[in-house]
Amino acid sequence: MAGEAKVLLVDDRAEARALIAGDLAEAGLAVVEARDGVEAWSRFRAESPDLVVSDLRMPRADGIELLRRIRGISSVPVILLTAYADVATAVEGIKGGAQEFFTFPDDLERMIARARELACVSASQPEEDRLAQLVAGRSAAMRRVRERIRALAGLSVPVLVRGEPGTGRDQVARAIHGLGGGDAPLVTVRAGAAAPAPRVPAGAAWFLDEIGRFSAAEQAHWFERLRTAEAEAPNAPRVLACASEDLAERASEGAFHPGLAEKLLRFAILLPPLRERLEDVAQLAPLLAARIGAAMGRPGVQLDRGALALLREQQWPGNVRELASVLERLVAFSARGAITRERVREVLGESPDSVDSLRLRREAQQREELLALLAACRGNLAEVARRLNLSRGAVIYRAQKHGLLPKPRPGKGPCSP
C-alpha cells in the first residue's frame, strides 16, 4: 500500500522541502526530512526508508556523496533533484546507482508520480532482497557471503575479502563498512602508497586493495597498525582488505608477513568466481542491464530468455566486471529495448575484452591445455616440454603457477645453500 511506503527527503532549502513533502504526502507517502547529506545518512540508517529523494547541491555532504554511502549498504531507490546547470552531475549520479533525476521545480509533478511508483515497489521488497541486489546472487555461495557481511559488519575486527579481480570485492567492503555504521568514507590504499598513511576521521575505515601486492615494508606497516587498532578498539579506524592470492600459502612460503596474514585470515569472506556460480547470471544480468540502461538514458531494457541462457553458458574469466562490460555494449546496440540471443552472440563474437579478461582467459586456456597434456603424457614432464617446445623447467613453473604441481618450500630449491 502507498501509505506504508516511507520517503527520505533531503534538501537544505526549507521552502523546497515543504513544497515537495506536501506533494509526497498527498500521494500517500510518509515523509522523513533531512537538511543535508550528513543528517540524511543518519536518518537513513535510523528510519530505513523505501525511497530517497535528494537535492544534488548541499552543504557538508552533497547528493552524490549521500548516494555513495547508501549504495555501500543498500539498493533502496534514489531520485536526484537538480537544476539544469547540474545535469552532468546528475548523470554521474545515475552511473553511481541512482534510479532517476528530475529538474526542480519544472519536473515536480512527474517526479512525485515516479516517487510513488518506486516507493511502493520498494516497500513490498524484504530487506534481504535489497542486500541481495547490492551483493547479488541466489547461489548458496553468495547467500553465505551475505550472511558473513551481516555477521562481521558490526564488529571491530579486520576483514579480508578473498576473490579474483572483478568479483566485487570492493562492493563487499563498502557493504561491511556501511552496515557497520561508518559515517566517514572508506579510504582506499593500494601498493606503493606513501607510508605512514594520512590520518582519517573517526568512523572511517581503510580498504587495502590487493594487499598481496604490498611490499614487505608496507606489510610490516599495516601489521603494526592492526596491532595498534586492537589496542585502541573500538575507536581506531577499521581495516578491510582484499586479495587475489592465498595469503596463508604465501606466508608459508615466506612471501607474505605471517603476522599480518594471521590477523586478516581470522575473519575472511571468500567471493567465488562467476564461472563457479553461473546460476547467478540469471539475476545479475538483468540487474546490471537495468542500471546500465538508466545510466545511458535507455531505461526499460530487457534480456529475453534466449539471451539469458547464452550469457549463462559463458565462463566469464573476468567475472562480474566482464559481464558488465558485455552488457554495456548489449544495451548500447539494442535500440528497441529488447536484448535477444542473436544480439548476445553478435556482441560476444566481436567483444573487445578488457586486459584483465584477456589475461584471465589466456591463463584458463593455458591451464586446460597443460592439464590435457599432462594426462595424455601420463605425467611425463619431459614429453610435455617436448610437445610445447619449452624447457622442462618452464613446464614445471607453469604447472606450479596453475596449481597442477606443488610449489617448492623456501630453502628447498636446487639453488639453496
XYZ file of C-alpha atoms in Angstrom:
417
model
C 0.000 0.000 0.000
C 1.182 3.519 -0.733
C 0.539 4.676 2.829
C 3.062 2.171 4.146
C 5.890 3.496 1.975
C 8.385 5.907 3.542
C 10.405 8.557 1.700
C 13.528 10.298 2.993
C 13.502 13.828 1.533
C 16.840 15.665 1.584
C 17.219 19.367 0.739
C 18.943 22.264 2.505
C 16.203 24.698 1.398
C 13.298 24.727 3.840
C 10.816 26.094 1.293
C 11.689 23.374 -1.236
C 11.344 20.648 1.400
C 7.932 21.983 2.433
C 6.682 22.014 -1.162
C 7.949 18.549 -2.056
C 6.947 16.998 1.285
C 3.398 18.271 0.867
C 3.077 16.731 -2.592
C 4.589 13.427 -1.452
C 2.153 13.290 1.474
C -0.764 13.951 -0.879
C 0.439 10.972 -2.925
C 0.022 8.792 0.178
C 3.673 8.566 1.184
C 5.130 9.041 4.666
C 7.925 11.642 4.612
C 11.066 11.933 6.741
C 13.116 15.113 6.181
C 16.819 15.935 6.374
C 18.695 19.185 5.703
C 21.907 17.820 4.163
C 23.755 14.630 3.313
C 25.226 14.149 6.786
C 21.882 14.372 8.544
C 20.300 12.278 5.782
C 22.813 9.449 6.272
C 21.958 9.311 9.967
C 18.211 9.363 9.231
C 18.617 6.741 6.516
C 20.138 4.231 8.917
C 17.650 5.038 11.667
C 14.472 5.102 9.536
C 15.145 2.504 6.781
C 13.180 4.439 4.117
C 11.781 2.817 0.972
C 12.964 5.695 -1.242
C 15.376 8.635 -1.040
C 14.684 11.931 -2.842
C 17.726 14.184 -2.584
C 18.908 17.514 -3.905
C 22.356 17.463 -5.519
C 23.971 20.590 -4.065
C 24.007 20.730 -0.253
C 26.479 21.742 2.462
C 28.601 19.205 4.373
C 27.733 16.225 2.119
C 26.039 16.555 -1.268
C 23.662 14.225 -3.062
C 26.426 12.262 -4.813
C 28.237 11.583 -1.534
C 24.964 10.501 0.085
C 24.285 8.190 -2.850
C 27.734 6.574 -2.500
C 27.103 5.890 1.177
C 23.666 4.431 0.520
C 24.948 2.200 -2.264
C 27.523 0.845 0.169
C 24.765 -0.872 2.163
C 21.503 -0.801 0.240
C 19.822 -0.937 -3.150
C 16.976 1.335 -1.981
C 15.952 3.528 -4.954
C 17.307 7.096 -5.068
C 15.920 10.069 -7.017
C 18.183 13.081 -7.501
C 16.828 16.625 -7.896
C 18.848 19.100 -9.900
C 18.881 22.443 -11.623
C 19.562 22.486 -15.358
C 23.170 23.515 -14.725
C 23.772 20.305 -12.749
C 22.547 17.809 -15.342
C 26.066 16.460 -15.967
C 26.494 15.789 -12.251
C 23.094 14.109 -12.156
C 24.180 11.787 -14.971
C 27.196 10.893 -12.823
C 24.707 10.015 -10.088
C 22.777 7.719 -12.428
C 26.019 5.899 -13.211
C 26.602 5.620 -9.456
C 23.292 3.870 -8.884
C 20.528 6.486 -8.747
C 17.271 5.425 -10.422
C 16.175 8.806 -11.790
C 16.968 12.513 -11.833
C 14.499 15.357 -12.301
C 14.932 19.093 -12.618
C 13.248 21.071 -9.849
C 10.696 22.628 -9.839
C 9.876 22.029 -13.542
C 9.569 18.221 -13.257
C 7.897 18.166 -9.837
C 4.657 16.520 -10.982
C 6.444 13.747 -12.892
C 8.856 13.258 -10.002
C 6.021 12.752 -7.499
C 4.390 10.126 -9.715
C 7.693 8.277 -10.164
C 8.480 8.551 -6.435
C 5.154 6.933 -5.558
C 5.809 4.095 -8.007
C 9.367 3.418 -6.781
C 8.500 3.730 -3.073
C 5.570 1.318 -3.273
C 7.589 -1.317 -5.107
C 10.472 -0.889 -2.657
C 8.184 -1.114 0.387
C 6.974 -4.530 -0.754
C 10.530 -5.834 -1.021
C 12.091 -7.537 2.051
C 15.403 -6.131 3.333
C 17.136 -9.404 2.431
C 16.172 -8.818 -1.193
C 17.703 -5.332 -1.061
C 21.066 -6.649 0.117
C 20.778 -9.444 -2.459
C 20.579 -6.802 -5.179
C 23.574 -4.952 -3.761
C 25.714 -8.103 -3.364
C 23.788 -10.089 -5.931
C 23.455 -13.825 -6.448
C 20.978 -16.503 -5.383
C 23.570 -19.286 -5.177
C 24.383 -20.882 -1.840
C 27.872 -19.346 -2.038
C 26.531 -15.797 -2.320
C 23.990 -16.375 0.443
C 26.924 -17.313 2.679
C 28.725 -14.127 1.607
C 25.743 -12.003 2.678
C 25.484 -13.887 5.976
C 29.134 -13.116 6.708
C 28.707 -9.465 5.733
C 25.914 -9.114 8.291
C 27.813 -11.046 10.960
C 31.036 -9.030 10.612
C 29.629 -5.577 9.849
C 29.083 -4.571 13.472
C 32.357 -5.973 14.831
C 35.586 -4.000 15.349
C 37.725 -6.588 13.573
C 39.762 -6.560 10.339
C 38.139 -8.397 7.434
C 39.786 -9.955 4.383
C 37.759 -10.349 1.171
C 39.319 -13.078 -0.987
C 38.485 -13.410 -4.653
C 39.598 -12.895 -8.220
C 39.590 -9.397 -9.767
C 36.158 -8.400 -10.976
C 34.177 -10.412 -8.416
C 33.003 -7.338 -6.472
C 35.420 -7.306 -3.537
C 35.218 -3.511 -3.122
C 31.413 -3.714 -3.050
C 31.575 -6.214 -0.184
C 33.992 -3.951 1.693
C 31.647 -0.964 1.255
C 28.704 -3.036 2.473
C 30.592 -4.089 5.619
C 31.643 -0.515 6.332
C 28.197 0.909 5.683
C 26.260 -1.717 7.637
C 28.702 -1.238 10.494
C 27.503 2.341 10.875
C 30.507 4.123 9.391
C 29.705 7.804 8.867
C 33.052 8.687 7.301
C 34.247 7.342 3.925
C 36.075 4.141 3.105
C 39.658 5.168 2.255
C 41.310 3.004 -0.400
C 45.059 2.285 -0.193
C 46.984 0.481 -2.932
C 50.503 -0.920 -3.167
C 53.100 1.804 -3.391
C 51.100 4.358 -1.395
C 53.250 6.559 0.803
C 53.562 5.423 4.400
C 52.715 6.302 7.030
C 49.244 6.809 5.593
C 47.383 10.020 6.448
C 45.010 10.211 9.362
C 41.338 9.557 8.691
C 38.306 10.904 10.552
C 36.569 8.887 13.248
C 34.252 6.270 11.811
C 36.271 5.847 8.622
C 37.845 2.592 7.508
C 40.869 1.628 5.433
C 40.413 -0.592 2.385
C 43.726 -2.216 1.438
C 43.291 -3.106 -2.230
C 45.229 -6.214 -3.374
C 47.222 -6.437 -0.172
C 49.150 -9.411 -1.548
C 50.984 -6.942 -3.805
C 52.145 -4.724 -0.922
C 55.881 -4.568 -0.327
C 57.454 -6.123 2.753
C 57.786 -2.657 4.321
C 54.111 -1.873 3.608
C 53.028 -5.212 5.067
C 55.027 -4.537 8.232
C 53.497 -1.051 8.439
C 49.926 -2.379 8.296
C 50.696 -5.195 10.726
C 51.715 -2.548 13.266
C 48.579 -0.525 12.504
C 46.432 -3.587 13.156
C 48.203 -4.181 16.471
C 47.556 -0.573 17.417
C 43.924 -0.817 16.293
C 43.362 -3.846 18.540
C 44.668 -1.876 21.498
C 42.538 1.181 20.673
C 39.351 -0.621 19.577
C 36.593 0.346 19.006
C 37.893 3.902 18.345
C 40.670 3.077 15.855
C 39.915 3.142 12.109
C 38.834 -0.268 10.882
C 40.947 -2.173 8.340
C 39.334 -4.053 5.453
C 41.436 -5.731 2.768
C 41.111 -7.741 -0.409
C 43.458 -10.197 -2.060
C 43.548 -12.476 -5.076
C 46.180 -14.794 -3.620
C 46.008 -17.344 -0.811
C 47.755 -15.348 1.933
C 48.241 -18.418 4.141
C 50.129 -20.182 1.360
C 52.188 -17.097 0.559
C 53.049 -16.638 4.241
C 54.169 -20.293 4.489
C 56.459 -19.657 1.500
C 57.973 -16.594 3.178
C 56.415 -14.257 0.595
C 53.975 -12.511 2.955
C 54.129 -11.188 6.538
C 52.937 -14.134 8.692
C 51.561 -11.929 11.466
C 49.547 -9.814 9.048
C 48.225 -12.934 7.307
C 47.154 -14.409 10.642
C 45.254 -11.285 11.661
C 43.472 -10.934 8.329
C 42.612 -14.608 7.875
C 40.741 -14.819 11.180
C 37.768 -13.066 9.604
C 37.662 -13.746 5.882
C 34.968 -13.744 3.205
C 35.542 -15.790 0.052
C 33.949 -14.440 -3.140
C 33.715 -17.281 -5.680
C 34.447 -16.584 -9.352
C 31.408 -16.188 -11.572
C 32.222 -19.390 -13.514
C 31.601 -21.370 -10.289
C 28.139 -19.843 -9.791
C 26.762 -19.417 -13.291
C 23.223 -19.789 -11.933
C 23.671 -16.252 -10.544
C 23.875 -14.795 -14.072
C 20.068 -15.065 -14.307
C 19.780 -12.460 -11.506
C 22.954 -10.483 -12.142
C 22.473 -9.770 -15.835
C 19.001 -8.127 -15.589
C 20.114 -6.050 -12.586
C 23.233 -4.828 -14.358
C 21.353 -4.207 -17.608
C 18.779 -2.066 -15.780
C 21.473 0.045 -14.082
C 23.450 0.439 -17.294
C 20.309 1.307 -19.238
C 19.385 4.016 -16.742
C 22.909 5.466 -16.917
C 22.856 5.503 -20.734
C 19.424 7.024 -20.962
C 17.864 3.774 -22.168
C 15.655 2.592 -19.287
C 13.433 -0.463 -19.512
C 15.901 -2.623 -21.455
C 15.074 -6.339 -21.173
C 17.006 -9.565 -21.762
C 14.897 -12.290 -23.369
C 15.099 -15.906 -22.255
C 17.454 -16.914 -25.062
C 19.833 -14.041 -24.271
C 19.985 -15.026 -20.604
C 20.584 -18.665 -21.493
C 23.515 -17.772 -23.747
C 25.031 -15.486 -21.109
C 24.833 -18.352 -18.596
C 26.782 -20.595 -20.969
C 29.868 -18.331 -20.879
C 32.725 -18.887 -18.421
C 33.369 -15.172 -17.642
C 37.093 -15.239 -16.779
C 36.802 -11.516 -15.995
C 33.920 -12.248 -13.607
C 31.128 -9.729 -12.946
C 33.257 -6.909 -14.364
C 33.440 -8.685 -17.731
C 29.704 -9.433 -17.679
C 29.004 -5.743 -17.058
C 31.305 -4.763 -19.933
C 29.438 -7.049 -22.327
C 26.082 -5.756 -21.090
C 27.176 -2.161 -21.741
C 27.598 -2.992 -25.414
C 24.389 -5.020 -25.497
C 22.392 -2.121 -24.067
C 24.037 0.374 -26.423
C 23.320 -1.735 -29.519
C 19.750 -2.730 -28.602
C 17.811 0.401 -29.511
C 14.400 -1.273 -29.245
C 14.919 -2.156 -25.589
C 14.956 -5.928 -26.132
C 18.228 -7.867 -25.992
C 17.981 -11.109 -27.972
C 20.104 -14.251 -28.136
C 21.260 -13.214 -31.611
C 22.450 -9.834 -30.318
C 24.346 -11.528 -27.461
C 26.024 -13.884 -29.935
C 26.982 -10.917 -32.122
C 28.475 -8.883 -29.254
C 30.345 -11.856 -27.786
C 31.836 -12.544 -31.193
C 33.282 -9.044 -31.525
C 33.814 -8.316 -27.841
C 36.918 -6.134 -27.229
C 37.709 -7.778 -23.916
C 39.420 -5.882 -21.142
C 43.070 -6.509 -20.352
C 42.098 -8.393 -17.190
C 39.579 -10.502 -19.085
C 42.041 -11.388 -21.845
C 44.731 -12.294 -19.316
C 42.372 -14.491 -17.330
C 41.044 -16.138 -20.490
C 44.584 -16.905 -21.684
C 45.514 -18.318 -18.287
C 42.416 -20.504 -18.240
C 43.182 -21.807 -21.745
C 46.830 -22.385 -20.823
C 45.826 -24.363 -17.735
C 43.372 -26.545 -19.675
C 45.969 -27.240 -22.379
C 48.590 -28.160 -19.808
C 46.171 -30.353 -17.863
C 45.231 -32.248 -21.046
C 48.891 -32.737 -21.999
C 49.838 -33.985 -18.546
C 47.055 -36.532 -18.782
C 47.973 -37.561 -22.354
C 51.667 -37.902 -21.405
C 50.839 -39.652 -18.099
C 52.709 -37.024 -16.120
C 55.920 -37.268 -18.181
C 57.179 -33.688 -17.919
C 59.913 -34.186 -20.496
C 57.367 -35.282 -23.093
C 55.060 -32.368 -22.197
C 58.004 -29.989 -22.601
C 58.845 -31.512 -25.995
C 55.262 -31.065 -27.274
C 55.092 -27.472 -26.051
C 58.616 -26.681 -27.295
C 59.539 -25.488 -23.802
C 62.245 -26.427 -21.317
C 61.339 -28.898 -18.586
C 61.878 -26.140 -16.003
C 59.434 -23.848 -17.822
C 56.808 -26.602 -17.792
C 57.322 -27.149 -14.047
C 56.995 -23.409 -13.401
C 53.802 -23.195 -15.486
C 52.298 -26.253 -13.774
C 53.088 -24.823 -10.327
C 51.587 -21.445 -11.299
C 48.325 -23.138 -12.247
C 48.260 -25.331 -9.137
C 48.922 -28.571 -11.059
C 52.177 -29.253 -9.177
C 53.076 -28.284 -5.586
C 55.299 -25.237 -5.217
C 58.724 -25.758 -3.580
C 59.104 -24.649 0.029
C 61.537 -21.784 0.747
C 65.090 -23.049 1.078
C 64.330 -26.346 -0.677
C 65.071 -25.286 -4.248
C 68.060 -26.515 -6.244
C 69.906 -23.231 -5.772
C 69.504 -23.103 -1.989
C 72.726 -23.028 0.025
